[in-house]
XYZ file of C-alpha atoms in Angstrom:
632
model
C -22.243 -6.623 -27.021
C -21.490 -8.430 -23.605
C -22.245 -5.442 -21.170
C -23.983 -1.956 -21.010
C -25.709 -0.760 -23.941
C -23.392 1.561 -25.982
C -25.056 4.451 -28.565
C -22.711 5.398 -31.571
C -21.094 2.394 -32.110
C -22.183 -0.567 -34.249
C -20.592 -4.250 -34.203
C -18.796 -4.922 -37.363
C -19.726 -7.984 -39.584
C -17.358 -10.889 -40.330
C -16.220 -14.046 -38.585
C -16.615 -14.900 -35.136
C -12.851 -14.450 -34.505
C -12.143 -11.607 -37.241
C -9.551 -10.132 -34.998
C -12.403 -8.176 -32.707
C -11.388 -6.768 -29.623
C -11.808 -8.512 -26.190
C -12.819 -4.951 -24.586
C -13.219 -1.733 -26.234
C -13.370 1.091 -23.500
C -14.975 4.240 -24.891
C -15.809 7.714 -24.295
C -13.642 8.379 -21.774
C -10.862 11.091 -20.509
C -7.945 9.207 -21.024
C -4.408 10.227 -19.670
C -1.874 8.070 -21.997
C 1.388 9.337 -20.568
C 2.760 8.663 -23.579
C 4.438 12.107 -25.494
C 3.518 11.037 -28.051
C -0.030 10.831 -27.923
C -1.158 12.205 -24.382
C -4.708 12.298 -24.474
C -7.525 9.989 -26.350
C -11.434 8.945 -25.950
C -11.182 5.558 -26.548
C -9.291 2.311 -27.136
C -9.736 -1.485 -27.908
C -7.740 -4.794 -26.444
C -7.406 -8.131 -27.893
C -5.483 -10.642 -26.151
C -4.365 -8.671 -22.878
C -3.099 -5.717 -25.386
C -4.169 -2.463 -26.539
C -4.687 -2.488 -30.317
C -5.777 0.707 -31.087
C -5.861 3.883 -29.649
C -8.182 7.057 -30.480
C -11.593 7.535 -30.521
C -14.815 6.261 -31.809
C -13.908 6.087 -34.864
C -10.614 4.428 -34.588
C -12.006 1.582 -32.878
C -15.158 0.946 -34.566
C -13.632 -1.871 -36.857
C -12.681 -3.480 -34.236
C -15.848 -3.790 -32.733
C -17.568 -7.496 -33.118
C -20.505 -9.362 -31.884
C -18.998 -10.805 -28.862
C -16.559 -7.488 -27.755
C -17.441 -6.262 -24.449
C -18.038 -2.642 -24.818
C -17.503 -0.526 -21.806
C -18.547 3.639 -21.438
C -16.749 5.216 -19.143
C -19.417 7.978 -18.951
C -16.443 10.576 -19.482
C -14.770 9.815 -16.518
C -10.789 10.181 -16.102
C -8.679 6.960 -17.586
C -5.167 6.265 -15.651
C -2.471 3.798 -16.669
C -2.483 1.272 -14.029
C -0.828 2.167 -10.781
C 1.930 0.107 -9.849
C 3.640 0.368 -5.926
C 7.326 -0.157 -5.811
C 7.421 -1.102 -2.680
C 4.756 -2.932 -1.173
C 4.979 -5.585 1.134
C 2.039 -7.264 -1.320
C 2.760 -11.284 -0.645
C 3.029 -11.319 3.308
C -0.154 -8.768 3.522
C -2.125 -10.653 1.287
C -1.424 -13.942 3.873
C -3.015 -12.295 6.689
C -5.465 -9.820 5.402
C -8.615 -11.565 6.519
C -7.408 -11.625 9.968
C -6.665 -8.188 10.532
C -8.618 -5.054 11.430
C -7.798 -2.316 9.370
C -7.761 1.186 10.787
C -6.821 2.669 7.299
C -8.809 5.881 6.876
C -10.446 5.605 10.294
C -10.981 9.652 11.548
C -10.939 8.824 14.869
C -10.189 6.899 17.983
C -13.024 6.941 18.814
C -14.338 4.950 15.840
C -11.873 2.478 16.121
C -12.187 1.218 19.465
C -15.774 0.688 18.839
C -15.130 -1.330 15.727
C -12.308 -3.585 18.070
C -15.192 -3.507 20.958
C -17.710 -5.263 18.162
C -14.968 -7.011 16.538
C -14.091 -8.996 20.439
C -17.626 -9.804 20.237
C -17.529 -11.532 17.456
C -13.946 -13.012 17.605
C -13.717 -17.033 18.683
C -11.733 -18.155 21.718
C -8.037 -18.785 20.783
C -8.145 -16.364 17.786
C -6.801 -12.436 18.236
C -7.501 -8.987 17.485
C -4.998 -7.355 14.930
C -4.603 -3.824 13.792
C -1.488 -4.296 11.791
C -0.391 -0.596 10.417
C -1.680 1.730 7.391
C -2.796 3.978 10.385
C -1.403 6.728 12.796
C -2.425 8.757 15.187
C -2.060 11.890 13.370
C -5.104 11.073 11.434
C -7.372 10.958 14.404
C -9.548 13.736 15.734
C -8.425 13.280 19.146
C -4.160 13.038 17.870
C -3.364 10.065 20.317
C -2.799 6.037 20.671
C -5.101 4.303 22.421
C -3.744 3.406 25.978
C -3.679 -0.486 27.109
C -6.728 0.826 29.562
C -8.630 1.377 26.640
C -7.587 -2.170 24.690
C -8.165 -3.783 28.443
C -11.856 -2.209 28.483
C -12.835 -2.956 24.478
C -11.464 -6.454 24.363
C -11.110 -7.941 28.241
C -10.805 -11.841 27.171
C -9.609 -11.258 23.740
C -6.661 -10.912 22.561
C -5.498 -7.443 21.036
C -2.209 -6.467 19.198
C -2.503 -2.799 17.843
C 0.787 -1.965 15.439
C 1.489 1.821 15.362
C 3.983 2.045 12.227
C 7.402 1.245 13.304
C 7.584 2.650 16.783
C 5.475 0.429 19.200
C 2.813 -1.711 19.563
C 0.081 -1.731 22.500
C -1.307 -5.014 23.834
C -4.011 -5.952 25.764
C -3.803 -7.888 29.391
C -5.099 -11.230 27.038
C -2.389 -10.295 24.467
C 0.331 -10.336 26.956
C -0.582 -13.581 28.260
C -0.612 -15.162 24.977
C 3.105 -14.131 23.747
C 4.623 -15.195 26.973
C 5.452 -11.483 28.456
C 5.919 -12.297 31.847
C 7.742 -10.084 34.902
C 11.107 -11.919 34.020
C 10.669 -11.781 30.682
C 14.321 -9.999 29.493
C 13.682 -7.030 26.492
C 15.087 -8.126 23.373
C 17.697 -6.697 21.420
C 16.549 -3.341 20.239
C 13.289 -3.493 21.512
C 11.987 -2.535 25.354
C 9.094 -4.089 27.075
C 7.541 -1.406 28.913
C 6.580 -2.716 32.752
C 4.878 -1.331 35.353
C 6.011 -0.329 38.953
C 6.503 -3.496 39.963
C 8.274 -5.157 36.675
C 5.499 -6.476 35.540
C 4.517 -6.050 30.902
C 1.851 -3.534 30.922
C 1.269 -3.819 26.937
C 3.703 -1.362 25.278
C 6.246 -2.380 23.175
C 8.761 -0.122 21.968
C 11.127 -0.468 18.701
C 14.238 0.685 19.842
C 15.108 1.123 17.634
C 14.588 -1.935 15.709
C 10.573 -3.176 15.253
C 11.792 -7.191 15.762
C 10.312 -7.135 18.783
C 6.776 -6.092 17.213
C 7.415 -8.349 14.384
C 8.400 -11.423 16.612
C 5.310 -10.710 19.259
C 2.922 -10.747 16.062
C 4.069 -14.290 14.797
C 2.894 -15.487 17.595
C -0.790 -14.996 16.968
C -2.320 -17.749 15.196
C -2.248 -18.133 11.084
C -4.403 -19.225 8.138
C -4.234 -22.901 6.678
C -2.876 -22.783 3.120
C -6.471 -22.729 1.865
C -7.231 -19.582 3.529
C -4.105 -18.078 2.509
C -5.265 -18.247 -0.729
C -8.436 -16.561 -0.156
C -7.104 -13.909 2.063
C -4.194 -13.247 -0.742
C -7.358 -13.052 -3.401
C -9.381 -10.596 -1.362
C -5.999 -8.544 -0.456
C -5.270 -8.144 -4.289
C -9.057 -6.991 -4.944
C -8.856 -3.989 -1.907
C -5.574 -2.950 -3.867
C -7.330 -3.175 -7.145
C -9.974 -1.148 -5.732
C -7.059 1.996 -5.857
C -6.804 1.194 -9.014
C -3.401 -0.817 -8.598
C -2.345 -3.470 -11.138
C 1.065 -4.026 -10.543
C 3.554 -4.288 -7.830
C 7.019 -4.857 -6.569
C 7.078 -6.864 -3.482
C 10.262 -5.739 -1.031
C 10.384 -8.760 0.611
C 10.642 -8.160 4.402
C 10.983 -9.909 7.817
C 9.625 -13.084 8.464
C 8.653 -13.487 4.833
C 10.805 -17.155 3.794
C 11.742 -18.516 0.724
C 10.219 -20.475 -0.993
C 7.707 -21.158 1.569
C 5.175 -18.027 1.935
C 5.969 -17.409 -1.637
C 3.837 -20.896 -2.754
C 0.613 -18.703 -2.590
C 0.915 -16.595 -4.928
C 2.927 -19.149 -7.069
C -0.058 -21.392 -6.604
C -2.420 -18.432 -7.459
C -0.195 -17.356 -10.202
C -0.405 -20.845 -11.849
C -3.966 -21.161 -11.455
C -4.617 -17.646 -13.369
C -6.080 -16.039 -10.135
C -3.416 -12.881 -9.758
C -5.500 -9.705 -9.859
C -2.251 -7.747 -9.112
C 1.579 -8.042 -11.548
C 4.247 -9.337 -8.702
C 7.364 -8.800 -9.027
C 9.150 -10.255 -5.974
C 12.661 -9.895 -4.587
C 14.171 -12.740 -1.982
C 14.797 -11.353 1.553
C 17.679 -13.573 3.621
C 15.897 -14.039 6.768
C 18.153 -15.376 8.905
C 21.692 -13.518 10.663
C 24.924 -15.344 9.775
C 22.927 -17.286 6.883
C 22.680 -14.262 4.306
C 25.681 -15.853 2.062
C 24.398 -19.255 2.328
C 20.971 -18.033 1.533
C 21.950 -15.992 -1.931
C 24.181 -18.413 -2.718
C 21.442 -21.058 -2.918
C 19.040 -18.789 -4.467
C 21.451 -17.304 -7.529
C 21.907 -21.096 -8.680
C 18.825 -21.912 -8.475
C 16.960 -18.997 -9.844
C 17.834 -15.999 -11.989
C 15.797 -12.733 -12.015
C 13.466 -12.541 -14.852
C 12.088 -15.869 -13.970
C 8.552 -16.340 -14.182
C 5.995 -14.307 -16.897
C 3.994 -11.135 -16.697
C 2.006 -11.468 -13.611
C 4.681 -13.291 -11.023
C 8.280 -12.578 -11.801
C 11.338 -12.852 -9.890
C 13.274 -9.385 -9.858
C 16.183 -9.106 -7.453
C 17.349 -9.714 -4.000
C 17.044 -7.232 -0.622
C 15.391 -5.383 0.789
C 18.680 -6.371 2.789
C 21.103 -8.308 2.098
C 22.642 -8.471 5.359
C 21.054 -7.778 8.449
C 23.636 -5.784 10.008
C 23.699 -2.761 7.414
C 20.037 -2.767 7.789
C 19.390 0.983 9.514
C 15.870 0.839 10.932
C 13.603 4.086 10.860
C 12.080 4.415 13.871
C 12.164 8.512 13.900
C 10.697 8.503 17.622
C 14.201 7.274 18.400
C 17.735 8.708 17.642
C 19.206 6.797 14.297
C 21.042 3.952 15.000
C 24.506 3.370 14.851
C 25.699 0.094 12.801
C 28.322 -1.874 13.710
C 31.428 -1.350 12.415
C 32.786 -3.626 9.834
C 29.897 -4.911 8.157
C 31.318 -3.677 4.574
C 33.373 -6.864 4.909
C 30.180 -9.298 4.615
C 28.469 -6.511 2.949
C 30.868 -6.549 -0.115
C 30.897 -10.479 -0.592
C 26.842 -10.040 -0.974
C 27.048 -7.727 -3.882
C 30.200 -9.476 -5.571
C 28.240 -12.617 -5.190
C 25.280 -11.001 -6.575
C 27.522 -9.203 -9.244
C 28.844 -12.198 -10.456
C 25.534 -13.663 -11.499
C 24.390 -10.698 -12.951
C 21.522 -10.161 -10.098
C 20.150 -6.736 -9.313
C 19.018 -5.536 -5.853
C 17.296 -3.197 -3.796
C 18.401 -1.921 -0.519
C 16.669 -0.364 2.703
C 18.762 2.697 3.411
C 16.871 5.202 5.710
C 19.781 7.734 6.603
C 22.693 9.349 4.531
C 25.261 7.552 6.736
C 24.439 4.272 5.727
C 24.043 4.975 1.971
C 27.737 6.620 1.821
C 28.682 3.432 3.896
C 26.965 1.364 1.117
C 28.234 3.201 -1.897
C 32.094 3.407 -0.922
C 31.495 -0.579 -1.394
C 30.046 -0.443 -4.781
C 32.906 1.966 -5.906
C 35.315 -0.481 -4.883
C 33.858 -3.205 -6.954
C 33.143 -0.870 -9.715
C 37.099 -0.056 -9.733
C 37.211 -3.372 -10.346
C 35.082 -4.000 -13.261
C 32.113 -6.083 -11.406
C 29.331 -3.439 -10.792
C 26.836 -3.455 -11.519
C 27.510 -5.864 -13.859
C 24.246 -5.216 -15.483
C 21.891 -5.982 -12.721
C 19.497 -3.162 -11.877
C 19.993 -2.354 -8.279
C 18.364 0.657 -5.909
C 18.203 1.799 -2.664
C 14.629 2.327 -0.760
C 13.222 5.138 1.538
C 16.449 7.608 1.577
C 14.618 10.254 3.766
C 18.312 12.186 4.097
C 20.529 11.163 1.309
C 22.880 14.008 0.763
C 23.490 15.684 -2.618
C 26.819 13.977 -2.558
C 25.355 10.514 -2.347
C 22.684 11.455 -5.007
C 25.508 12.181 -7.553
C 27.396 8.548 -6.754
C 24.125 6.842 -7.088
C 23.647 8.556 -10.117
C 27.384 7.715 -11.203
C 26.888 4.174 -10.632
C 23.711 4.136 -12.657
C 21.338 3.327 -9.280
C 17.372 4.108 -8.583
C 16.233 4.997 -5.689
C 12.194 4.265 -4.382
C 10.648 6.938 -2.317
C 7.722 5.717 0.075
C 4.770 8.112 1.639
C 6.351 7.250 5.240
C 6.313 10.615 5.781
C 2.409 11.088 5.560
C 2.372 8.397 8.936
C 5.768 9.909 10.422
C 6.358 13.279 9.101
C 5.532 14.960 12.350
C 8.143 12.237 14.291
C 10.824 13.443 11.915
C 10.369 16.953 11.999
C 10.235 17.044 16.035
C 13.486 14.858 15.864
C 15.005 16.676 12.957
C 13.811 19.879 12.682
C 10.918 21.431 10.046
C 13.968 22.162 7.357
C 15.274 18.236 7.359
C 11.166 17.094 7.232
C 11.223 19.427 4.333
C 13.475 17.159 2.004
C 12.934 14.049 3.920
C 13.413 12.558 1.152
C 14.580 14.994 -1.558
C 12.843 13.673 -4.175
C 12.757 16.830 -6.701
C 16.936 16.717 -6.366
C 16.679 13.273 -7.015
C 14.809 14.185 -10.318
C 17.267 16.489 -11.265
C 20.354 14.279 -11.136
C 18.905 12.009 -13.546
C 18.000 8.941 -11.498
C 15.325 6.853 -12.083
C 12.666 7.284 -9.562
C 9.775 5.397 -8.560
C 7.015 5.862 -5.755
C 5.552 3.524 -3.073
C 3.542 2.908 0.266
C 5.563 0.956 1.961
C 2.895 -0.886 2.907
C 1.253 -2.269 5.213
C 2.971 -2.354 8.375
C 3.350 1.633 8.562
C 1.755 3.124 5.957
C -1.732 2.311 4.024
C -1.485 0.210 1.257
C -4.097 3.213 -0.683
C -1.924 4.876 -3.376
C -3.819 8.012 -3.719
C -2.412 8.938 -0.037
C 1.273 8.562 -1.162
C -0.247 10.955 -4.544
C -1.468 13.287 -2.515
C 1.634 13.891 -0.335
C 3.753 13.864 -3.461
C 1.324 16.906 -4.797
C 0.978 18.524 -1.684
C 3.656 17.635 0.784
C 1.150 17.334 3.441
C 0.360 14.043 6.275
C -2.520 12.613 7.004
C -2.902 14.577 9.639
C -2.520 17.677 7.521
C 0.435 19.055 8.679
C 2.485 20.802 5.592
C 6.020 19.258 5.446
C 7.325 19.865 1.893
C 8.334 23.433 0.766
C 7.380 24.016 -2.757
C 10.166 23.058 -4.776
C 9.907 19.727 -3.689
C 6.480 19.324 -4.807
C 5.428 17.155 -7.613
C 2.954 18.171 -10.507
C 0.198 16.118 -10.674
C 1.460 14.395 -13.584
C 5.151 13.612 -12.771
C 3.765 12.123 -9.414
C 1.536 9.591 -11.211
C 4.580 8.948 -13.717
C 6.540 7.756 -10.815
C 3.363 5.549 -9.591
C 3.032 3.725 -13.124
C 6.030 4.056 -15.262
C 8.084 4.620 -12.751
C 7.659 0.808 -11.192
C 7.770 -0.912 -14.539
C 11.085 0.398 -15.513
C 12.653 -0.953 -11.871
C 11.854 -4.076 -12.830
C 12.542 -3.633 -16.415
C 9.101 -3.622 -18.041
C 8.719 0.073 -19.266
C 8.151 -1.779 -22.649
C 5.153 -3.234 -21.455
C 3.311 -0.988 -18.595
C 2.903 2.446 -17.029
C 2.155 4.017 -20.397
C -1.778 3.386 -22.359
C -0.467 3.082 -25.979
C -1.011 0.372 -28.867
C 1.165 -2.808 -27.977
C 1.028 -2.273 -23.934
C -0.331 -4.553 -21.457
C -4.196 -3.408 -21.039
C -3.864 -2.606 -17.349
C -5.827 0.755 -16.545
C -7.931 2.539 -14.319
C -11.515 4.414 -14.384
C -11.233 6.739 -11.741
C -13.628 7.828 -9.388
C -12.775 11.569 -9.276
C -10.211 13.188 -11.923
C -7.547 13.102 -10.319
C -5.797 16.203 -12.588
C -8.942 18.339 -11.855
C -9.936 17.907 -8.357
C -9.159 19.842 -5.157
C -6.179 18.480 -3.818
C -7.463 17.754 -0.745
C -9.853 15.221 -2.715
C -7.104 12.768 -4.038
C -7.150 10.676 -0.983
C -10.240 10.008 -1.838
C -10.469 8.779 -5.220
C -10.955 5.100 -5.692
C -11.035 3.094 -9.244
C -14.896 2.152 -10.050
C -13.119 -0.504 -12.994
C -10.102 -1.287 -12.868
C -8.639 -4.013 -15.927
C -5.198 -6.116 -15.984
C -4.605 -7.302 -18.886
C -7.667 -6.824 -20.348
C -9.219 -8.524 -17.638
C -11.738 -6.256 -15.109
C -10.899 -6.987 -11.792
C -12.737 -5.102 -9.873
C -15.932 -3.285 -10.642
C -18.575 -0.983 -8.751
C -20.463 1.931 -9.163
C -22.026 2.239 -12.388
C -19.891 -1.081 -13.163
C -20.911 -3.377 -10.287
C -20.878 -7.232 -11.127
C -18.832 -6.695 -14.162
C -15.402 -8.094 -12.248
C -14.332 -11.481 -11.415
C -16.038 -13.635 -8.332
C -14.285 -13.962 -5.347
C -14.758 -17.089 -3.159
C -16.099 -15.548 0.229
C -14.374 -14.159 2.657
C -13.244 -16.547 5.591
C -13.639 -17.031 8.220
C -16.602 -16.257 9.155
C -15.588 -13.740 11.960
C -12.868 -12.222 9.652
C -13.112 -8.054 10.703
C -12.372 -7.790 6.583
C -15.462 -9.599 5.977
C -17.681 -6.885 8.423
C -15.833 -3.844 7.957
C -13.847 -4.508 4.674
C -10.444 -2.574 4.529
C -9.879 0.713 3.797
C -12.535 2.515 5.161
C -13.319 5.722 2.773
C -14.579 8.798 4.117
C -16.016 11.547 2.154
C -14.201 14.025 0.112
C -13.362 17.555 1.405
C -15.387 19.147 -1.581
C -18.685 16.810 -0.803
C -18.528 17.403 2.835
C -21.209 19.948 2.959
C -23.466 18.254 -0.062
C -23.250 15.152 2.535
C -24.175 16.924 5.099
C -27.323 18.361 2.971
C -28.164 14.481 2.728
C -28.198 13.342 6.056
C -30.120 16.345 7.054
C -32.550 15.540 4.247
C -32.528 11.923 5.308
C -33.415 12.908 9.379
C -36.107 14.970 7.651
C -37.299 12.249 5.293
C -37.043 10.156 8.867
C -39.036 12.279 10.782
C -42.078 12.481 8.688
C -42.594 9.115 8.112
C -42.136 8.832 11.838
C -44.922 11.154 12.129
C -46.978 9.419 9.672
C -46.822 6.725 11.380
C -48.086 8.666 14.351
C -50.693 9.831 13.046
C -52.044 6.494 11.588
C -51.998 5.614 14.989
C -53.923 8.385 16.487
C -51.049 9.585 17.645
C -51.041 13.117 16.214
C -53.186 15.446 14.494
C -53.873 15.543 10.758
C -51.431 18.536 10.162
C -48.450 19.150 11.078
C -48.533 22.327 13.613
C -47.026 25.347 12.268
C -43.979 26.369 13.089
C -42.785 28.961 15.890
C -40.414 30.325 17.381
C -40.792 32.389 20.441
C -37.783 34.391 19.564
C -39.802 35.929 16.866
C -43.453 35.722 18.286
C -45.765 38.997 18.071
């Protein structure tokens, strides 16, 4: 056997080949979802696939001389977790560049990691905290001000992203993207200025976040070689969650086919730690036509294998129905008339049999939407067989839910609420934050549902967040949201993380379910995640997590069992000091972690006095202890 010595199971005798398994995982708490076998010990994989399914004694036969046998030590055994909406290829481009303030618990913290991080940064390059954090999460419940960014990084630099509402610049920052006195605000977006006109570092969606987006091109990128790195080392943080698959939504400034050739390249090469399945975003206003046009006779969804797979178009389709959720500012009003351009998308789509996905933030765009796909469905041409969905739908209406579910539609529901939840509800009022979106009336009407991040320009990329606020209803700053009936049970929650993203893009047959024949993508967990406090989930990370039979990341018990990663570049990348998320401890070990520090100060502190006395320092003994309070 290839790794950790294993009692109570001996390799069987044959042939080398013999049909062994690749990896037999054993011993452990496993969580199937399948009905019809929910719970086993143990399994085996051959050729990326489970093979059998049981215990001990199921899988012995399949046991050989060169099987890697792995013990979970009892430990809980997930399905993989796969994101339905995750912005996966144009975070994994710039990962190494950016300074993640995922899981940070305070300001404080942070601006000391961007004060050493300007230390260390090289002349030309900047400073970029680009989402998965908001201020809710920090002790002291605030931004930091362009005083503080000024003081932290004075030559450097700095571009902070606070999810889709503004972004606060440095005095260096400014300079580099042009912002001058007569620079004119952009469409939808406001340069704040001071009392004499001049940028003094906040930018403010308004509602639309092109003006964050635009000012963040401008800082400089990573030749193709370090794309591929950066993509590598992005794909190994998410399998640290335990994520094997996702669906990438596309997104601004994310072209086609060129910041796609990445993962293509990785993809062909066998390097994909993560499933892909991509949709194609038009990027360009007045262009959308021309651009689906081209791509539905050139490619066809489907295209591709199991780990990089072409699956739709959107997340728009046009830029003009796209309704941007900025919940610090009043929703926005579309223009009138877009249905016109809108339609001639989806019958173009239609036609070829294409399925999409669609942003749709508010209940007046998704009626808006729909009355278009009824009049092609009068018609005969949708959906035409394509699987389409809308994203997000923080206030779809009843009404809405039953023509989505009439037209045979998904919807994906994102965590944006754990990073905006308090926004909404001063906006909207605690009842509308309460169903924002409704996901257990979505549930009811029969339409299939699947759960995201949105990642990683608002909200972290970490699943176990977006589980934790489907369980609990709660933000990252703790504030309850989500009456009871809209809560998920544990189990239905991680059904919509795993099974729920295979059958958008049509692979249910394949993934989100542990059962003989399925792809071998699973997850040892950390904590069990159907036991522990719920104030714990955010906290649970996979120690091995395996894609098609493949471990692709490994630590605790399992350290250097994974793949090698090339190192992280360059050498001043903040990934490569701080890594990414940055974990905290649970709720439940908070005091048992406290009981080690104070043993390690104590530990300290006698070898300090040791040391002392070696040195003549101090006497022999220790003097006894006293305390005048209680002195005779």
């Amino acid at each position: 056997m290839t790794s950790m010595p294993v009692g109570g199971i001996t390799p069987a005798h044959g042939s080398p080949d013999g049909g062994y398994a690749d990896l037999v995982l054993r011993n452990g708490k496993i969580h199937t979802q399948d009905p019809a076998r929910p719970s086993a010990t143990a399994f085996a994989v051959r050729d990326s696939r489970i093979t059998v399914l049981g215990d001990d004694h199921d899988i012995a036969g399949s046991v050989g001389p060169g099987t890697r046998v792995v013990d979970a030590l009892g430990r809980r055994v997930v399905p993989g977790l796969n994101d339905s909406h995750l912005h996966v290829i144009r975070g994994g481009l710039n990962y190494v560049l950016e300074l993640r303030w995922d899981g940070v618990p305070s300001l404080h913290q942070a601006l000391a990691m961007l004060r050493e991080q300007a230390g260390r940064t090289p002349r030309g390059q900047w400073i970029r905290v680009v989402g998965g954090w908001t201020a809710e999460q920090f002790a002291e419940r605030r931004m930091p001000t362009p005083a503080e960014l000024n003081a932290a990084a004075p030559d450097t630099p700095v571009f902070v992203l606070h999810l889709y509402q503004s972004a606060i610049l440095n005095r260096a920052a400014v300079r580099a993207a042009g912002f001058t006195r007569d620079t004119p605000d952009p469409k939808g977006g406001q340069i704040v200025r001071d009392r004499e006109g001049h940028p003094n570092g906040l930018l403010l969606a308004a509602p639309s976040a092109l003006v964050l987006y635009s000012t963040l091109a401008e800082a400089p990128a990573l030749d193709d070689a370090g794309k591929k790195v950066s993509t590598r080392h992005f794909l190994r943080e998410l399998n640290r969650f335990g994520l094997t698959s996702a669906v990438d939504a596309a997104g601004g400034f994310q072209n086609f086919p060129e910041n796609y050739a990445t993962v293509t390249e990785l993809a062909r090469a066998g390097e994909l730690s993560v499933r892909i399945g991509y949709h194609l975003f038009p990027q360009t206003a007045g262009q959308e036509l021309a651009d689906l046009r081209r791509w539905t006779e050139t490619v066809r969804p489907g295209d591709g294998d199991s780990w990089l797979r072409l699956n739709g178009a959107g997340e728009n389709l046009i830029w003009a129905a796209a309704d941007f959720e900025n919940f610090s500012e009043p929703r926005p009003e579309l223009a009138d008339g877009y249905e016109g351009e809108f339609e001639q998308a989806v019958r173009l789509l239609s036609e070829h049999g294409w399925g999409f996905r669609l942003h749709a933030t508010y209940d007046e765009t998704i009626r808006r939407d729909l009355a278009v796909f009824e009049k092609l469905a009068a018609e005969g041409l949708f959906p035409a067989g394509g699987r389409w969905l809308f994203d997000h739908a923080e206030t779809v209406s009843p009404d809405s839910l039953e023509r989505i579910a009439a037209l045979g539609g998904g919807i994906s529901v994102q965590n944006r609420m754990s990073f905006q939840g308090r926004a909404f509800a001063e906006r909207y009022g605690a009842q509308a934050a309460g169903t924002a979106p409704p996901i257990a009336d979505m549930l009811r009407a029969g339409i299939p549902l699947a759960a995201g991040t949105d990642a990683t320009r608002v909200s972290s990329y970490n699943p176990w967040v977006a589980l934790h606020w489907l369980v609990t209803g709660r933000t990252v700053g703790n504030l309850a949201l989500r009456p009871a009936e809209q809560l998920l049970s544990r189990e239905r929650a991680l059904e919509l993380y795993t099974v729920g993203g295979a059958r958008l893009t049509g692979e249910e047959a394949d993934k989100g379910v542990l059962a003989e024949g399925r792809f071998a993508d699973f997850a040892v967990l950390s904590h069990d995640y159907l036991t522990v406090s719920a104030a714990d989930i955010p906290h649970i990370e996979s120690v091995l997590t395996v894609a098609g039979g493949r471990i692709v990341y490994a630590a605790d018990t399992y350290e250097g069992l994974d793949e090698a990663l090339p190192p992280i570049g360059p050498a001043w990348s903040p990934v490569g000091h701080y890594g990414g998320y940055q974990a905290t401890p649970a709720p439940s070990t908070a005091g048992a972690c406290q009981a080690d520090v104070l043993a390690e100060a104590a530990a300290e502190s006698e070898r300090h006095r040791q040391w002392r006395v070696a040195r003549g320092a101090a006497p022999q003994e220790p003097s006894p202890a006293f305390d005048p309070c209680f002195g005779l």
